């Protein structure tokens, strides 16, 4: 990154904040955006230390602040559920036989060592929520079970310290998820900020859609019940509720099998749609609530405030499950898309609802701001910000946009010699080409294709002794894609094959130098995905072109994000696109212009010199 690029980027943000504008800035990976917006924030706060600037980022890896000027009062705030609750932690130590299962006691030993060393009490330093969700809930800070100033650990509470620091800060750093939860709760979580910088802004539309939606599955109840197994008074009723919940999920799964659909969109009462009633489960949940609340009152009367508050958190969980269940079965909000996802395991059946548009929430935000600055490596398409602007309802704002170009980046090739994916010979020719790539490429190869192609490729490799000498990892066969990344990175020449859905993991990967990344087909969005499907229907009703207004922008963002993630390694890498429509179709020109180093790859070059390393 040149000093000029960095200086221009910082100046752009400074101008945006001082002039109270909405700013959009895209930069290449070589430009240090973090340093740019922190430099601008330092200057603004230096002139007025009572100003607060809020910065939101996409991942925990970005929740870091360097040493800053003496007038800066920096703070980092995470979701409350991220922090350990010391009261609950010591409850587990002092009453392990009541609060912990034998297996949890083994895992808990790691927390005992960690608690003495941790600086901010973030449970993710020691636990993985996806692997130990119940132990996490048993030790995490939750609003319903918090004693506040009455807690004996209040003065040393990590969350209370972080919250106080945030309230006293003039530079606050948070994750997108926490900021969006604050928006969802009408700005009741975070301290008031009128000047905001959104880094990694490309992630905001999808994260907003997920956060503003609702999702319910069986483990929402089971995990809450297991967390509260310490009290036997509700054990029988909780078991009945679990049984009825699972029975309901099995009924939904059976309906899914009858209509031969794993994903079912609906827009009327779910009972009317399926003939399934949640009444028995709702009655059971009401009975469970009565027992929990009665037990809570008994604990209050006995002055066992901690147990009483734990009961209140449990009742809050049950109320939310009951409320969400009613919401899904009513399906009465026309601003949402409702759907069921029904895999083969009934425990994993989910009820889902997400907003068709996220613009209303974002519009409500802008009226409370003096300035907002959105920055990322990928928020424009072919030099225009229109799609991002429309998704976040930025039209009509005092807006300024700019693109900061950096280094030229990686080489991008598109093969012109394969049939189109719609043609009969495509599958066979694609498998043959992928086998040739695996055979000839001596460095690491990362392939993104569809599940059918993965199966065919694996079958071909089993037939070919030369290919069997290659170390190949297949998503779905050898494990999930995320867990296979570490094995892929260990040795040069390894091959990892996954679906196009896993392109998102490129942002988190450390690619070995000279890796070849292959994308077999253009990553068009799944038009059966319920929210996108509904948005396409609305455009059709309006006489507008969904391919131009949704399909192409979404595809372009996916490819740009992949390109930026690969470029971010700072190493020599190559991106190979095997979809010949990039060359043959009219819209292909727009795909080509996404990449500064785009080249067409002929079969002659592919077969002769493409794999020769300089």
Coordinates of C-alpha atoms in Angstrom, one line a residue, residues 139-589:
X139 CA -21.7 -20.4 32.1
X140 CA -22.7 -17.4 29.8
X141 CA -24.0 -14.0 30.8
X142 CA -27.7 -13.6 30.0
X143 CA -30.0 -10.7 30.7
X144 CA -32.7 -12.7 32.4
X145 CA -30.4 -14.3 34.9
X146 CA -28.3 -11.3 35.7
X147 CA -28.4 -9.9 39.3
X148 CA -26.9 -6.6 38.3
X149 CA -25.5 -4.6 41.1
X150 CA -26.8 -7.1 43.6
X151 CA -24.4 -9.8 42.4
X152 CA -21.3 -10.4 44.5
X153 CA -19.2 -10.6 41.3
X154 CA -20.5 -7.3 40.0
X155 CA -17.3 -5.4 40.4
X156 CA -15.3 -8.0 38.6
X157 CA -17.9 -8.9 35.9
X158 CA -16.4 -8.9 32.5
X159 CA -19.6 -7.9 30.8
X160 CA -20.3 -5.0 33.2
X161 CA -16.8 -3.8 32.7
X162 CA -17.1 -3.9 28.9
X163 CA -20.5 -2.2 29.1
X164 CA -19.2 0.6 31.4
X165 CA -16.2 1.1 29.1
X166 CA -18.5 1.3 26.1
X167 CA -20.7 3.9 27.8
X168 CA -17.6 6.0 28.7
X169 CA -15.9 5.6 25.3
X170 CA -15.6 8.0 22.4
X171 CA -14.4 5.2 20.0
X172 CA -16.5 2.0 20.2
X173 CA -15.8 -1.2 18.2
X174 CA -18.5 -3.8 17.8
X175 CA -19.5 -6.7 15.5
X176 CA -22.2 -6.3 12.8
X177 CA -24.3 -8.9 14.7
X178 CA -24.5 -6.8 17.8
X179 CA -25.2 -3.6 15.9
X180 CA -28.0 -5.3 14.0
X181 CA -29.5 -6.7 17.2
X182 CA -29.4 -3.1 18.5
X183 CA -31.3 -2.0 15.4
X184 CA -33.8 -4.9 15.9
X185 CA -34.4 -3.8 19.5
X186 CA -34.9 -0.1 18.5
X187 CA -31.4 0.9 19.7
X188 CA -31.8 -0.3 23.3
X189 CA -28.4 -2.1 23.6
X190 CA -25.5 0.2 22.5
X191 CA -24.7 3.7 23.8
X192 CA -25.9 6.4 21.5
X193 CA -23.7 7.1 18.5
X194 CA -24.4 9.6 15.6
X195 CA -21.3 8.8 13.6
X196 CA -20.8 5.3 12.4
X197 CA -18.2 3.5 10.2
X198 CA -19.3 0.2 8.7
X199 CA -16.3 -1.9 7.7
X200 CA -16.8 -5.2 5.7
X201 CA -20.0 -3.5 4.7
X202 CA -20.7 -6.1 1.9
X203 CA -21.8 -8.5 4.6
X204 CA -24.5 -6.2 6.0
X205 CA -27.5 -7.1 3.6
X206 CA -27.4 -10.8 4.3
X207 CA -26.6 -10.4 8.0
X208 CA -29.5 -8.0 8.3
X209 CA -31.9 -10.4 6.6
X210 CA -30.9 -13.2 9.0
X211 CA -30.9 -11.0 12.1
X212 CA -34.3 -9.4 11.4
X213 CA -35.8 -12.8 10.8
X214 CA -36.8 -15.7 13.0
X215 CA -35.6 -19.3 13.1
X216 CA -36.9 -22.1 15.3
X217 CA -35.9 -25.7 15.7
X218 CA -36.1 -28.5 18.3
X219 CA -32.8 -27.8 20.0
X220 CA -34.0 -24.3 21.1
X221 CA -36.1 -26.1 23.6
X222 CA -33.9 -29.1 24.4
X223 CA -30.8 -27.0 25.1
X224 CA -32.8 -24.7 27.3
X225 CA -34.2 -27.6 29.2
X226 CA -30.8 -29.3 29.6
X227 CA -29.3 -26.0 30.8
X228 CA -31.9 -26.0 33.6
X229 CA -31.9 -29.6 34.6
X230 CA -30.5 -28.5 38.0
X231 CA -34.1 -28.2 39.3
X232 CA -36.3 -31.3 39.3
X233 CA -39.6 -29.5 39.9
X234 CA -40.3 -29.0 36.2
X235 CA -38.5 -32.2 35.0
X236 CA -41.6 -34.2 34.0
X237 CA -43.4 -31.2 32.4
X238 CA -40.2 -30.3 30.4
X239 CA -39.9 -33.9 29.2
X240 CA -43.5 -33.8 28.0
X241 CA -42.9 -30.5 26.1
X242 CA -39.8 -31.9 24.5
X243 CA -41.7 -35.0 23.4
X244 CA -44.5 -32.9 21.9
X245 CA -42.0 -30.6 20.2
X246 CA -40.3 -33.5 18.6
X247 CA -43.6 -35.0 17.6
X248 CA -44.5 -31.8 15.9
X249 CA -41.3 -31.8 14.0
X250 CA -41.9 -35.3 12.9
X251 CA -45.4 -34.4 11.6
X252 CA -43.8 -31.5 9.6
X253 CA -41.2 -33.9 8.3
X254 CA -43.9 -36.4 7.3
X255 CA -45.8 -33.7 5.4
X256 CA -42.5 -32.8 3.6
X257 CA -42.1 -36.4 2.5
X258 CA -45.7 -36.5 1.3
X259 CA -45.3 -33.4 -0.9
X260 CA -41.8 -34.5 -1.9
X261 CA -40.2 -31.2 -0.9
X262 CA -37.4 -30.6 1.6
X263 CA -37.9 -26.8 1.5
X264 CA -41.5 -25.7 1.7
X265 CA -42.6 -22.0 1.3
X266 CA -46.0 -21.0 2.7
X267 CA -48.0 -17.8 3.0
X268 CA -51.0 -18.8 5.0
X269 CA -51.6 -20.4 8.4
X270 CA -49.3 -23.3 8.7
X271 CA -52.1 -25.4 10.2
X272 CA -54.2 -24.6 7.1
X273 CA -51.3 -25.5 4.8
X274 CA -50.4 -28.8 6.5
X275 CA -53.2 -29.8 8.7
X276 CA -50.8 -29.8 11.7
X277 CA -51.7 -28.1 14.9
X278 CA -49.3 -26.8 17.6
X279 CA -52.0 -26.6 20.2
X280 CA -50.9 -29.6 22.3
X281 CA -47.3 -28.2 22.4
X282 CA -48.5 -24.7 23.2
X283 CA -50.6 -26.0 26.1
X284 CA -47.6 -28.0 27.4
X285 CA -45.4 -24.9 27.2
X286 CA -47.9 -22.9 29.2
X287 CA -48.0 -25.5 31.9
X288 CA -44.2 -25.5 31.9
X289 CA -44.2 -21.7 32.3
X290 CA -46.5 -21.9 35.3
X291 CA -44.3 -24.4 37.1
X292 CA -41.1 -22.3 36.3
X293 CA -42.7 -19.1 37.5
X294 CA -44.1 -20.7 40.6
X295 CA -40.7 -22.1 41.4
X296 CA -39.1 -18.7 40.9
X297 CA -41.5 -17.2 43.4
X298 CA -40.6 -19.9 45.9
X299 CA -36.9 -19.1 45.5
X300 CA -37.5 -15.4 45.9
X301 CA -39.4 -16.1 49.1
X302 CA -36.4 -18.2 50.4
X303 CA -34.1 -15.3 49.4
X304 CA -32.3 -17.5 46.9
X305 CA -32.2 -14.7 44.3
X306 CA -29.7 -16.4 42.0
X307 CA -31.9 -19.4 41.5
X308 CA -34.9 -17.2 41.1
X309 CA -33.2 -15.2 38.3
X310 CA -32.1 -18.4 36.6
X311 CA -35.8 -19.5 36.6
X312 CA -36.7 -16.1 35.1
X313 CA -34.2 -16.7 32.3
X314 CA -35.6 -20.1 31.7
X315 CA -39.1 -18.7 31.5
X316 CA -37.9 -16.0 29.1
X317 CA -36.5 -18.8 26.8
X318 CA -39.8 -20.7 26.9
X319 CA -41.9 -17.6 26.2
X320 CA -39.8 -16.9 23.2
X321 CA -40.2 -20.4 21.8
X322 CA -44.0 -20.2 22.4
X323 CA -44.1 -16.7 20.8
X324 CA -42.0 -17.8 17.8
X325 CA -44.1 -20.9 17.3
X326 CA -47.3 -18.8 17.2
X327 CA -45.6 -16.4 14.7
X328 CA -44.7 -19.3 12.4
X329 CA -48.1 -21.0 12.5
X330 CA -50.0 -17.7 12.0
X331 CA -47.8 -16.6 9.0
X332 CA -49.8 -13.3 9.0
X333 CA -47.0 -10.8 8.4
X334 CA -46.9 -10.1 4.6
X335 CA -43.5 -8.4 4.9
X336 CA -42.0 -11.8 5.7
X337 CA -41.3 -15.0 3.7
X338 CA -42.1 -18.2 5.6
X339 CA -40.6 -21.6 4.9
X340 CA -39.9 -25.0 6.4
X341 CA -36.6 -26.9 6.0
X342 CA -37.0 -30.6 6.4
X343 CA -33.8 -32.7 6.3
X344 CA -34.0 -36.4 7.0
X345 CA -33.3 -35.9 10.8
X346 CA -36.5 -34.5 12.5
X347 CA -34.3 -33.0 15.2
X348 CA -33.0 -30.6 12.4
X349 CA -36.3 -29.5 11.0
X350 CA -36.4 -25.7 11.1
X351 CA -39.2 -23.1 10.8
X352 CA -37.9 -19.9 9.2
X353 CA -39.1 -16.4 8.5
X354 CA -37.1 -13.6 7.0
X355 CA -38.1 -10.1 5.7
X356 CA -38.5 -9.6 2.0
X357 CA -36.9 -6.2 2.3
X358 CA -34.5 -4.9 5.0
X359 CA -34.8 -1.3 4.0
X360 CA -37.4 -0.2 6.6
X361 CA -35.0 -0.9 9.5
X362 CA -32.1 0.9 7.8
X363 CA -34.3 3.9 6.9
X364 CA -35.1 4.2 10.6
X365 CA -31.4 4.3 11.4
X366 CA -30.4 7.1 9.1
X367 CA -32.7 9.6 10.7
X368 CA -30.7 9.2 14.0
X369 CA -27.3 9.7 12.4
X370 CA -25.1 12.6 11.4
X371 CA -22.8 10.5 9.2
X372 CA -22.4 7.0 8.0
X373 CA -19.5 5.5 6.1
X374 CA -19.7 2.1 4.4
X375 CA -16.5 0.5 3.3
X376 CA -15.4 -2.9 2.0
X377 CA -13.4 -4.5 -0.8
X378 CA -16.6 -5.4 -2.6
X379 CA -19.6 -3.1 -2.4
X380 CA -19.6 -1.9 -6.1
X381 CA -20.2 -3.7 -9.3
X382 CA -18.4 -2.5 -12.4
X383 CA -17.7 0.8 -10.6
X384 CA -21.3 1.4 -9.5
X385 CA -22.8 1.1 -6.0
X386 CA -26.5 1.0 -7.1
X387 CA -27.2 -2.5 -5.9
X388 CA -25.7 -2.0 -2.4
X389 CA -27.5 1.4 -2.2
X390 CA -30.9 -0.1 -3.0
X391 CA -30.5 -3.0 -0.5
X392 CA -29.7 -0.6 2.4
X393 CA -32.2 2.1 1.3
X394 CA -29.5 4.8 0.8
X395 CA -31.3 6.6 -2.1
X396 CA -31.9 10.3 -1.5
X397 CA -29.2 10.6 1.1
X398 CA -26.4 13.2 1.0
X399 CA -24.1 10.6 -0.4
X400 CA -20.6 10.5 -1.8
X401 CA -18.9 7.4 -3.2
X402 CA -15.3 6.5 -4.3
X403 CA -13.3 3.5 -5.4
X404 CA -9.6 3.2 -4.2
X405 CA -7.7 1.0 -6.6
X406 CA -4.7 -0.9 -5.2
X407 CA -2.3 -3.5 -6.6
X408 CA -3.4 -5.3 -9.8
X409 CA -4.0 -8.5 -7.8
X410 CA -4.2 -12.1 -9.0
X411 CA -4.5 -13.5 -12.5
X412 CA -8.0 -14.6 -13.6
X413 CA -8.7 -17.0 -16.5
X414 CA -12.0 -18.0 -18.0
X415 CA -12.0 -21.2 -20.1
X416 CA -13.7 -20.9 -23.4
X417 CA -13.5 -24.5 -24.5
X418 CA -16.1 -26.3 -22.2
X419 CA -19.8 -26.7 -23.3
X420 CA -22.3 -24.5 -21.5
X421 CA -23.6 -26.0 -18.3
X422 CA -27.0 -26.5 -19.9
X423 CA -25.6 -28.7 -22.6
X424 CA -25.7 -32.5 -22.3
X425 CA -21.9 -33.0 -22.6
X426 CA -21.0 -30.4 -19.9
X427 CA -20.9 -32.8 -17.0
X428 CA -18.7 -35.3 -18.8
X429 CA -16.3 -32.6 -20.1
X430 CA -16.2 -30.9 -16.7
X431 CA -15.2 -34.1 -15.0
X432 CA -12.5 -34.7 -17.6
X433 CA -11.1 -31.2 -17.2
X434 CA -11.1 -31.3 -13.4
X435 CA -9.2 -34.6 -13.6
X436 CA -6.6 -33.0 -15.9
X437 CA -6.3 -30.1 -13.5
X438 CA -5.7 -32.3 -10.5
X439 CA -3.2 -34.4 -12.5
X440 CA -1.1 -31.5 -13.9
X441 CA -1.2 -28.9 -11.2
X442 CA 1.7 -29.4 -8.8
X443 CA 0.6 -26.8 -6.2
X444 CA -2.5 -26.7 -4.0
X445 CA -5.8 -26.9 -5.9
X446 CA -9.1 -25.7 -4.5
X447 CA -12.2 -26.7 -6.6
X448 CA -15.7 -25.4 -6.2
X449 CA -18.4 -27.2 -8.1
X450 CA -21.8 -29.0 -7.4
X451 CA -22.4 -32.2 -5.4
X452 CA -23.2 -34.2 -8.5
X453 CA -19.8 -33.2 -10.1
X454 CA -18.0 -34.0 -6.8
X455 CA -19.5 -37.6 -6.8
X456 CA -18.5 -38.1 -10.5
X457 CA -15.0 -36.7 -9.9
X458 CA -14.4 -39.0 -6.9
X459 CA -15.5 -42.0 -9.0
X460 CA -13.1 -41.1 -11.8
X461 CA -10.2 -40.6 -9.4
X462 CA -10.8 -44.1 -8.0
X463 CA -10.4 -45.5 -11.6
X464 CA -7.1 -43.7 -12.3
X465 CA -4.0 -44.9 -10.5
X466 CA -2.1 -41.8 -11.3
X467 CA -4.8 -39.5 -9.8
X468 CA -4.9 -41.8 -6.7
X469 CA -1.4 -40.6 -5.8
X470 CA -2.9 -37.1 -5.2
X471 CA -4.1 -36.2 -1.7
X472 CA -7.7 -35.2 -2.4
X473 CA -10.3 -34.1 0.2
X474 CA -14.0 -34.3 -0.7
X475 CA -16.7 -32.3 1.0
X476 CA -19.4 -34.6 2.3
X477 CA -17.2 -37.7 2.0
X478 CA -14.2 -36.8 4.1
X479 CA -16.0 -34.3 6.3
X480 CA -17.5 -30.8 6.2
X481 CA -15.6 -28.2 4.1
X482 CA -14.6 -26.0 7.1
X483 CA -13.0 -28.9 8.9
X484 CA -11.1 -30.0 5.8
X485 CA -9.4 -26.7 5.3
X486 CA -6.7 -27.4 7.8
X487 CA -5.8 -30.7 6.1
X488 CA -5.7 -29.0 2.7
X489 CA -3.3 -26.3 3.9
X490 CA -0.8 -28.7 5.5
X491 CA 1.1 -29.9 2.4
X492 CA 1.8 -28.6 -1.1
X493 CA -0.1 -30.4 -3.9
X494 CA -3.1 -31.1 -1.8
X495 CA -6.6 -30.9 -3.4
X496 CA -9.8 -29.7 -1.7
X497 CA -13.1 -30.1 -3.5
X498 CA -16.3 -28.5 -2.2
X499 CA -19.6 -26.9 -3.4
X500 CA -20.0 -23.3 -4.5
X501 CA -21.8 -22.6 -1.3
X502 CA -18.4 -22.8 0.5
X503 CA -16.9 -19.9 -1.5
X504 CA -17.7 -17.8 1.6
X505 CA -14.9 -19.6 3.5
X506 CA -12.3 -18.1 1.2
X507 CA -12.5 -15.0 3.4
X508 CA -11.2 -17.0 6.4
X509 CA -8.6 -19.2 4.6
X510 CA -4.8 -18.8 4.5
X511 CA -4.1 -20.0 1.0
X512 CA -0.7 -21.5 0.3
X513 CA 1.3 -19.6 -2.3
X514 CA 0.7 -20.4 -6.0
X515 CA -2.7 -22.0 -5.2
X516 CA -5.0 -22.7 -8.1
X517 CA -8.6 -21.8 -7.3
X518 CA -11.2 -23.3 -9.7
X519 CA -14.8 -22.3 -9.9
X520 CA -16.7 -24.7 -12.2
X521 CA -19.9 -22.7 -12.8
X522 CA -21.0 -19.2 -12.3
X523 CA -22.2 -19.0 -8.7
X524 CA -25.7 -17.8 -9.6
X525 CA -27.9 -17.4 -6.5
X526 CA -30.3 -20.3 -5.8
X527 CA -33.6 -19.0 -7.2
X528 CA -35.4 -21.6 -5.0
X529 CA -34.1 -19.8 -1.9
X530 CA -37.3 -18.4 -0.4
X531 CA -36.4 -14.7 0.0
X532 CA -34.7 -14.4 -3.4
X533 CA -37.6 -16.3 -5.0
X534 CA -40.1 -13.8 -3.5
X535 CA -38.0 -10.8 -4.5
X536 CA -37.9 -12.2 -8.1
X537 CA -41.7 -12.7 -8.1
X538 CA -42.2 -9.0 -7.0
X539 CA -40.0 -7.8 -9.8
X540 CA -41.9 -9.9 -12.3
X541 CA -45.2 -8.5 -11.1
X542 CA -43.7 -5.0 -11.6
X543 CA -42.6 -5.9 -15.1
X544 CA -38.9 -5.7 -14.2
X545 CA -36.0 -8.0 -15.1
X546 CA -35.0 -10.2 -12.1
X547 CA -31.9 -11.5 -13.8
X548 CA -30.5 -8.0 -14.3
X549 CA -31.7 -6.6 -10.9
X550 CA -30.9 -9.6 -8.6
X551 CA -29.2 -12.6 -10.3
X552 CA -26.3 -10.7 -11.9
X553 CA -25.6 -8.4 -8.9
X554 CA -25.6 -11.3 -6.4
X555 CA -23.4 -13.4 -8.7
X556 CA -21.0 -10.4 -9.2
X557 CA -20.7 -9.9 -5.5
X558 CA -20.0 -13.5 -4.9
X559 CA -17.2 -13.5 -7.5
X560 CA -15.8 -10.2 -6.3
X561 CA -15.7 -11.4 -2.7
X562 CA -13.9 -14.6 -3.8
X563 CA -11.4 -12.5 -5.8
X564 CA -10.7 -10.1 -3.0
X565 CA -10.3 -13.0 -0.5
X566 CA -7.8 -14.7 -2.7
X567 CA -5.9 -11.4 -3.4
X568 CA -5.8 -10.7 0.4
X569 CA -3.1 -13.4 0.9
X570 CA -0.6 -11.1 -0.8
X571 CA 0.8 -14.2 -2.6
X572 CA 0.8 -15.2 -6.2
X573 CA -2.4 -17.1 -6.8
X574 CA -4.5 -18.0 -9.9
X575 CA -8.3 -18.1 -10.3
X576 CA -9.7 -20.3 -13.0
X577 CA -13.4 -20.0 -14.1
X578 CA -14.6 -23.0 -16.2
X579 CA -18.0 -21.5 -17.2
X580 CA -17.8 -20.7 -20.9
X581 CA -20.8 -18.5 -20.7
X582 CA -18.4 -15.8 -19.4
X583 CA -17.1 -15.7 -23.0
X584 CA -20.1 -16.7 -25.1
X585 CA -23.0 -14.8 -23.4
X586 CA -23.7 -11.1 -23.6
X587 CA -23.8 -10.8 -19.8
X588 CA -20.3 -12.4 -19.8
X589 CA -18.7 -9.0 -20.6

